[in-house]
Coordinates of N, CA, C and O and ligand atoms in Angstrom, one line a residue:
X1 N 0.8 -1.2 0.1 CA -0.1 -0.2 0.0 C 0.9 1.2 0.1 O 1.8 1.3 0.7
X2 N 0.4 2.3 -0.8 CA 1.3 3.5 -0.8 C 1.0 4.4 0.4 O 0.0 4.2 1.0
X3 N 1.8 5.1 0.7 CA 1.9 5.9 1.9 C 1.0 7.2 1.6 O 1.1 7.6 0.4
X4 N 0.3 7.7 2.5 CA -0.5 9.0 2.4 C -0.4 9.9 3.4 O 0.1 9.5 4.7
X5 N -0.8 11.1 3.2 CA -0.9 12.1 4.3 C -1.7 11.5 5.5 O -1.3 11.7 6.7
X6 N -2.8 11.0 5.1 CA -3.6 10.5 6.2 C -3.0 9.3 7.0 O -3.3 9.1 8.2
X7 N -2.2 8.3 6.3 CA -1.5 7.4 7.1 C -0.5 7.9 8.1 O -0.2 7.4 9.1
X8 N 0.0 9.0 7.7 CA 1.0 9.8 8.7 C 0.2 10.3 9.9 O 0.8 10.3 11.1
X9 N -1.1 10.7 9.8 CA -1.8 11.0 11.0 C -2.2 9.8 11.8 O -2.0 9.9 13.0
X10 N -2.5 8.6 11.1 CA -2.8 7.3 11.7 C -1.6 7.0 12.6 O -1.6 6.7 13.7
X11 N -0.4 7.2 12.1 CA 0.8 6.9 12.8 C 1.4 8.0 13.6 O 2.5 8.0 14.2
X12 N 0.5 9.1 13.7 CA 0.9 10.2 14.7 C 2.3 10.9 14.2 O 3.0 11.4 15.0
X13 N 2.7 10.9 13.0 CA 3.7 11.5 12.4 C 3.5 12.9 12.1 O 4.5 13.8 12.1
X14 N 2.2 13.3 11.9 CA 1.8 14.6 11.8 C 0.6 14.9 12.7 O -0.1 13.8 13.0
X15 N 0.4 16.1 13.4 CA -0.6 16.3 14.3 C -1.9 16.3 13.6 O -2.1 16.8 12.5
X16 N -2.9 16.0 14.4 CA -4.3 16.0 14.0 C -5.2 16.0 15.3 O -4.7 15.6 16.3
X17 N -6.4 16.6 15.1 CA -7.3 16.7 16.3 C -8.2 15.4 16.1 O -9.3 15.3 15.6
X18 N -7.7 14.4 16.6 CA -8.3 12.9 16.6 C -9.4 12.7 17.7 O -9.1 13.1 18.9
X19 N -10.6 12.4 17.2 CA -11.8 12.4 18.2 C -12.2 10.8 18.2 O -13.1 10.8 19.1
X20 N -11.7 10.0 17.4 CA -12.2 8.7 17.7 C -11.3 7.7 16.9 O -10.8 8.0 15.9
X21 N -11.0 6.6 17.5 CA -10.1 5.5 16.9 C -10.6 4.3 17.3 O -11.0 4.0 18.5
X22 N -10.5 3.2 16.4 CA -10.7 1.8 16.8 C -9.7 1.1 16.0 O -8.8 1.6 15.3
X23 N -9.8 -0.3 15.8 CA -8.7 -1.1 15.3 C -8.7 -0.8 13.6 O -7.8 -1.1 13.0
X24 N -10.0 -0.4 13.2 CA -10.0 -0.3 11.7 C -10.2 1.2 11.2 O -9.8 1.5 10.0
X25 N -10.6 2.2 12.1 CA -11.0 3.4 11.6 C -10.4 4.5 12.5 O -10.1 4.3 13.7
X26 N -10.2 5.7 11.9 CA -9.8 6.9 12.7 C -10.7 8.0 12.1 O -11.1 8.2 11.1
X27 N -11.1 8.9 13.2 CA -11.8 10.2 12.8 C -10.9 11.2 13.5 O -10.6 11.3 14.5
X28 N -10.9 12.5 12.6 CA -10.3 13.6 13.1 C -10.9 14.9 12.5 O -11.5 14.7 11.4
X29 N -10.7 16.0 12.9 CA -11.3 17.1 12.4 C -10.6 17.6 11.3 O -9.2 17.6 11.2
X30 N -11.2 18.1 10.1 CA -10.7 18.7 8.9 C -9.9 19.9 9.4 O -10.4 20.8 10.1
X31 N -8.7 20.0 8.7 CA -7.9 21.2 9.0 C -8.5 22.5 8.3 O -8.1 23.6 8.8
X32 N -9.4 22.4 7.3 CA -10.0 23.6 6.6 C -11.4 23.4 6.7 O -12.1 23.0 5.7
X33 N -12.1 23.5 7.9 CA -13.6 23.1 8.0 C -14.6 24.0 7.2 O -14.5 25.2 6.9
X34 N -15.5 23.2 6.4 CA -16.5 23.8 5.6 C -17.7 23.9 6.3 O -18.8 24.4 5.8
X35 N -17.9 23.7 7.7 CA -19.2 23.7 8.4 C -18.7 23.8 9.8 O -17.5 23.4 10.3
X36 N -19.5 24.1 10.7 CA -19.1 24.3 12.2 C -18.5 22.8 12.8 O -17.6 22.9 13.6
X37 N -19.0 21.9 12.3 CA -18.4 20.5 12.5 C -18.1 19.9 11.1 O -19.0 19.7 10.4
X38 N -16.8 19.6 11.1 CA -16.3 19.0 9.8 C -15.3 17.9 10.1 O -14.2 18.4 10.7
X39 N -15.6 16.8 10.0 CA -14.9 15.5 10.5 C -14.6 14.6 9.4 O -15.4 14.4 8.4
X40 N -13.3 14.0 9.4 CA -13.0 13.0 8.3 C -13.0 11.7 9.0 O -12.4 11.6 10.1
X41 N -13.6 10.7 8.4 CA -13.6 9.2 9.0 C -12.8 8.5 7.9 O -13.2 8.5 6.7
X42 N -11.6 7.9 8.2 CA -10.6 7.1 7.4 C -10.7 5.8 7.8 O -10.6 5.2 9.1
X43 N -10.5 4.7 6.8 CA -9.8 3.5 7.1 C -8.5 3.7 7.6 O -7.7 4.3 6.8
X44 N -7.9 2.9 8.4 CA -6.5 3.0 8.9 C -5.5 2.4 7.7 O -4.6 2.9 7.5
X45 N -6.0 1.3 7.2 CA -5.2 0.9 6.1 C -5.7 1.6 4.8 O -7.0 1.5 4.3
X46 N -4.9 2.3 4.0 CA -5.4 3.2 2.9 C -5.8 2.4 1.7 O -5.3 1.4 1.3
X47 N -7.0 2.9 1.3 CA -7.6 2.6 -0.1 C -7.5 4.0 -0.8 O -8.2 4.9 -0.3
X48 N -7.2 4.1 -2.0 CA -7.1 5.2 -2.7 C -8.4 6.1 -2.7 O -8.7 7.3 -2.4
X49 N -9.4 5.3 -3.4 CA -10.7 6.0 -3.5 C -11.8 5.0 -3.4 O -11.5 3.6 -3.3
X50 N -13.0 5.6 -3.3 CA -14.2 4.5 -3.2 C -14.3 3.7 -4.4 O -14.6 2.4 -4.3
X51 N -13.9 4.2 -5.7 CA -13.8 3.3 -6.9 C -12.8 2.2 -6.8 O -12.9 1.4 -7.5
X52 N -12.0 2.3 -5.9 CA -10.8 1.2 -5.7 C -11.3 0.1 -4.8 O -10.6 -0.9 -4.6
X53 N -12.6 0.2 -4.1 CA -13.0 -0.9 -3.2 C -13.5 -2.0 -4.0 O -14.0 -1.9 -5.1
X54 N -13.6 -3.1 -3.3 CA -14.0 -4.4 -3.9 C -14.8 -5.0 -2.9 O -14.9 -4.7 -1.8
X55 N -15.4 -6.2 -3.5 CA -16.4 -6.9 -2.6 C -15.7 -7.3 -1.2 O -16.5 -7.2 -0.3
X56 N -14.6 -7.6 -1.2 CA -14.1 -8.2 0.1 C -14.0 -6.8 1.3 O -13.6 -7.1 2.3
X57 N -14.2 -5.5 0.7 CA -14.2 -4.6 1.7 C -15.4 -4.1 2.1 O -15.7 -3.1 2.8
X58 N -16.5 -5.1 1.8 CA -17.8 -4.6 2.3 C -18.0 -4.5 3.8 O -18.7 -3.5 4.2
X59 N -17.2 -5.4 4.7 CA -17.4 -5.1 6.0 C -16.8 -3.8 6.4 O -17.4 -3.1 7.4
X60 N -15.5 -3.6 5.9 CA -15.0 -2.2 6.3 C -15.8 -1.1 6.0 O -15.9 -0.1 6.8
X61 N -16.5 -1.1 4.6 CA -17.3 0.0 4.5 C -18.4 0.2 5.2 O -18.9 1.3 5.6
X62 N -19.1 -1.0 5.7 CA -20.1 -0.9 6.6 C -19.5 -0.3 8.0 O -20.3 0.5 8.5
X63 N -18.4 -0.7 8.3 CA -17.9 -0.1 9.6 C -17.6 1.4 9.7 O -17.9 2.1 10.6
X64 N -17.2 1.7 8.4 CA -17.0 3.1 8.3 C -18.3 4.0 8.4 O -18.2 5.0 9.0
X65 N -19.3 3.6 7.9 CA -20.5 4.2 7.8 C -21.0 4.2 9.3 O -21.7 5.2 9.9
X66 N -20.9 3.1 10.0 CA -21.4 2.9 11.5 C -20.4 3.8 12.3 O -21.0 4.5 13.2
X67 N -19.2 4.2 11.9 CA -18.3 5.0 12.7 C -18.8 6.4 12.5 O -18.8 7.2 13.2
X68 N -19.2 6.8 11.2 CA -20.0 8.1 10.8 C -21.1 8.4 11.9 O -21.0 9.3 12.6
X69 N -21.9 7.4 12.0 CA -23.0 7.4 12.8 C -22.6 7.5 14.3 O -23.1 8.6 15.0
X70 N -21.7 7.0 14.8 CA -21.1 7.0 16.1 C -20.7 8.4 16.4 O -20.8 9.1 17.3
X71 N -19.7 8.8 15.4 CA -19.1 10.1 15.7 C -19.9 11.2 15.7 O -19.9 12.2 16.4
X72 N -21.0 11.0 14.7 CA -21.9 12.2 14.7 C -22.8 12.3 15.9 O -23.1 13.4 16.5
X73 N -23.2 11.2 16.6 CA -23.9 11.2 17.9 C -22.9 11.9 18.9 O -23.3 12.6 19.8
X74 N -21.6 11.4 18.9 CA -20.7 11.9 19.8 C -20.6 13.4 19.8 O -20.3 14.1 20.8
X75 N -20.7 13.9 18.5 CA -20.6 15.4 18.3 C -21.9 16.1 18.5 O -21.9 17.3 18.3
X76 N -22.9 15.4 18.9 CA -24.2 16.1 19.2 C -25.0 16.6 17.9 O -25.7 17.5 18.0
X77 N -24.7 15.9 16.8 CA -25.4 16.3 15.5 C -26.8 15.8 15.4 O -27.2 15.1 14.6
X78 N -27.6 16.0 16.6 CA -29.0 15.5 16.5 C -29.9 16.0 15.4 O -31.0 15.3 15.2
X79 N -29.6 17.2 14.9 CA -30.6 17.7 13.9 C -30.1 17.2 12.4 O -30.8 17.6 11.4
X80 N -29.1 16.4 12.4 CA -28.7 15.8 11.1 C -27.3 16.3 10.6 O -26.8 17.0 11.2
X81 N -26.9 15.8 9.6 CA -25.6 16.1 9.0 C -25.5 15.5 7.6 O -26.3 14.8 7.1
X82 N -24.3 15.8 6.9 CA -24.3 15.4 5.5 C -22.9 14.6 5.5 O -22.0 14.8 6.2
X83 N -22.9 13.6 4.7 CA -21.9 12.6 4.5 C -21.4 12.7 3.1 O -22.3 12.5 2.2
X84 N -20.1 12.9 2.9 CA -19.7 13.2 1.4 C -18.4 12.2 1.3 O -17.6 12.3 2.2
X85 N -18.4 11.6 0.2 CA -17.2 10.8 -0.3 C -16.7 11.4 -1.7 O -17.4 10.9 -2.8
X86 N -15.9 12.4 -1.6 CA -15.4 13.0 -3.0 C -14.6 11.8 -3.6 O -13.7 11.1 -2.9
X87 N -14.8 11.5 -4.8 CA -14.1 10.3 -5.5 C -13.7 10.7 -6.7 O -14.3 11.1 -7.8
X88 N -12.2 10.6 -6.9 CA -11.5 10.9 -8.2 C -11.5 12.4 -8.6 O -12.1 13.1 -7.9
X89 N -11.1 12.6 -9.8 CA -10.9 14.0 -10.2 C -12.2 14.8 -10.3 O -12.3 15.8 -9.7
X90 N -13.0 14.1 -10.9 CA -14.4 15.0 -11.1 C -15.2 15.1 -9.8 O -16.0 15.9 -9.6
X91 N -14.8 14.0 -8.9 CA -15.5 14.3 -7.5 C -15.0 15.1 -6.6 O -15.4 15.5 -5.5
X92 N -13.7 15.9 -7.1 CA -13.1 16.8 -6.2 C -12.3 16.3 -5.2 O -11.9 16.9 -4.3
X93 N -11.7 15.0 -5.4 CA -10.9 14.5 -4.3 C -9.5 15.0 -4.4 O -9.0 15.0 -5.5
X94 N -8.9 15.3 -3.3 CA -7.6 15.9 -3.2 C -6.7 15.0 -2.5 O -5.4 15.0 -2.8
X95 N -7.1 14.2 -1.6 CA -6.2 13.3 -0.7 C -6.8 11.9 -1.2 O -7.8 11.5 -0.8
X96 N -5.7 11.1 -1.7 CA -6.1 9.8 -2.2 C -6.0 8.8 -1.2 O -5.1 7.7 -1.2
X97 N -6.6 9.0 0.0 CA -6.8 8.0 1.0 C -8.3 8.0 1.5 O -8.6 9.2 1.8
X98 N -9.0 7.0 1.0 CA -10.5 7.1 1.2 C -10.9 7.7 2.5 O -10.4 7.3 3.5
X99 N -11.8 8.6 2.4 CA -12.3 9.4 3.6 C -13.6 9.8 3.5 O -14.2 10.1 2.4
X100 N -14.5 9.8 4.5 CA -15.9 10.3 4.5 C -16.0 11.5 5.3 O -15.5 11.6 6.5
X101 N -16.4 12.6 4.7 CA -16.6 13.9 5.2 C -17.9 13.7 6.1 O -19.1 13.5 5.4
X102 N -17.9 14.3 7.4 CA -19.0 14.5 8.2 C -19.2 16.0 8.2 O -18.3 16.6 8.8
X103 N -20.3 16.7 7.8 CA -20.4 18.1 7.8 C -21.8 18.3 8.4 O -22.8 17.8 8.2
X104 N -21.6 19.3 9.7 CA -22.8 19.5 10.4 C -22.7 20.8 11.0 O -21.8 21.4 11.1
X105 N -23.8 21.0 11.8 CA -23.9 22.2 12.7 C -24.5 23.5 12.1 O -24.4 24.4 12.4
X106 N -24.9 23.3 10.6 CA -25.6 24.3 9.9 C -26.5 23.7 8.9 O -26.4 22.5 8.7
X107 N -27.4 24.4 8.4 CA -28.2 23.9 7.3 C -27.5 23.8 6.1 O -26.9 24.6 5.6
X108 N -27.4 22.5 5.6 CA -26.7 22.1 4.1 C -27.7 22.7 3.1 O -28.8 22.7 3.1
X109 N -26.9 23.0 2.0 CA -27.7 23.4 0.8 C -27.7 22.2 -0.3 O -26.7 21.4 -0.3
X110 N -28.7 22.3 -1.2 CA -28.5 21.3 -2.5 C -29.0 22.1 -3.6 O -29.9 22.8 -3.6
X111 N -28.2 22.0 -4.8 CA -27.2 21.0 -5.1 C -25.9 21.4 -4.5 O -25.7 22.8 -4.4
X112 N -24.9 20.6 -4.1 CA -23.6 21.1 -3.9 C -22.9 21.5 -5.1 O -23.2 21.3 -6.3
X113 N -21.8 22.2 -4.8 CA -21.1 22.8 -6.1 C -20.3 21.9 -6.9 O -20.0 20.8 -6.3
Ligands
AMP201 P1 -11.1 15.6 -0.4 O1 -11.0 16.9 -1.1 O2 -12.5 14.9 -0.4 O3 -10.0 14.7 -0.8 O4 -10.9 16.1 1.0 C1 -9.5 16.2 1.7 C2 -9.7 16.9 2.9 O5 -8.6 16.7 3.9 C3 -9.9 18.5 2.8 O6 -11.2 18.8 3.3 C4 -8.7 19.1 3.5 O7 -9.2 20.2 4.3 C5 -8.5 17.9 4.5 N1 -7.1 17.9 5.0 C6 -6.0 18.0 4.4 N2 -5.0 17.8 5.0 C7 -5.4 17.6 6.3 C8 -4.7 17.5 7.7 N3 -3.5 17.4 7.8 N4 -5.4 17.4 8.8 C9 -6.8 17.5 8.5 N5 -7.5 17.6 7.4 C10 -6.7 17.7 6.2

């Protein structure tokens, strides 16, 4: 597996505001928040994009979604939130280590830009 910026956060080689961790996943605050609450949930083992996942990743993908739910509850987002997975160039992805954005704390708009 290639090394990534987020793998360095997993290994504590660069600082981050980590708010949740288990054996498979890590959650930390986005360095450039787009909402009052903006958290990234990542798998500890890097997969570049959602498009690179395969059927054997199904349990991990379910775990990441359940981690989103858990972290959102932990953050008190009882009014709701948005989950975003930017995928590839057209998806606006900039860090090629799969991550789920949790955005909350304000009313989201639709459609996104
Ligand atoms: P994406 O554009 O979907 O690939 O999202 C990458 C996200 O990572 C952006 O929202 C960045 O603000 C965020 N980001 C980049 N570097 C860091 C970092 N060192 N710590 C926390 N978030 C970061």
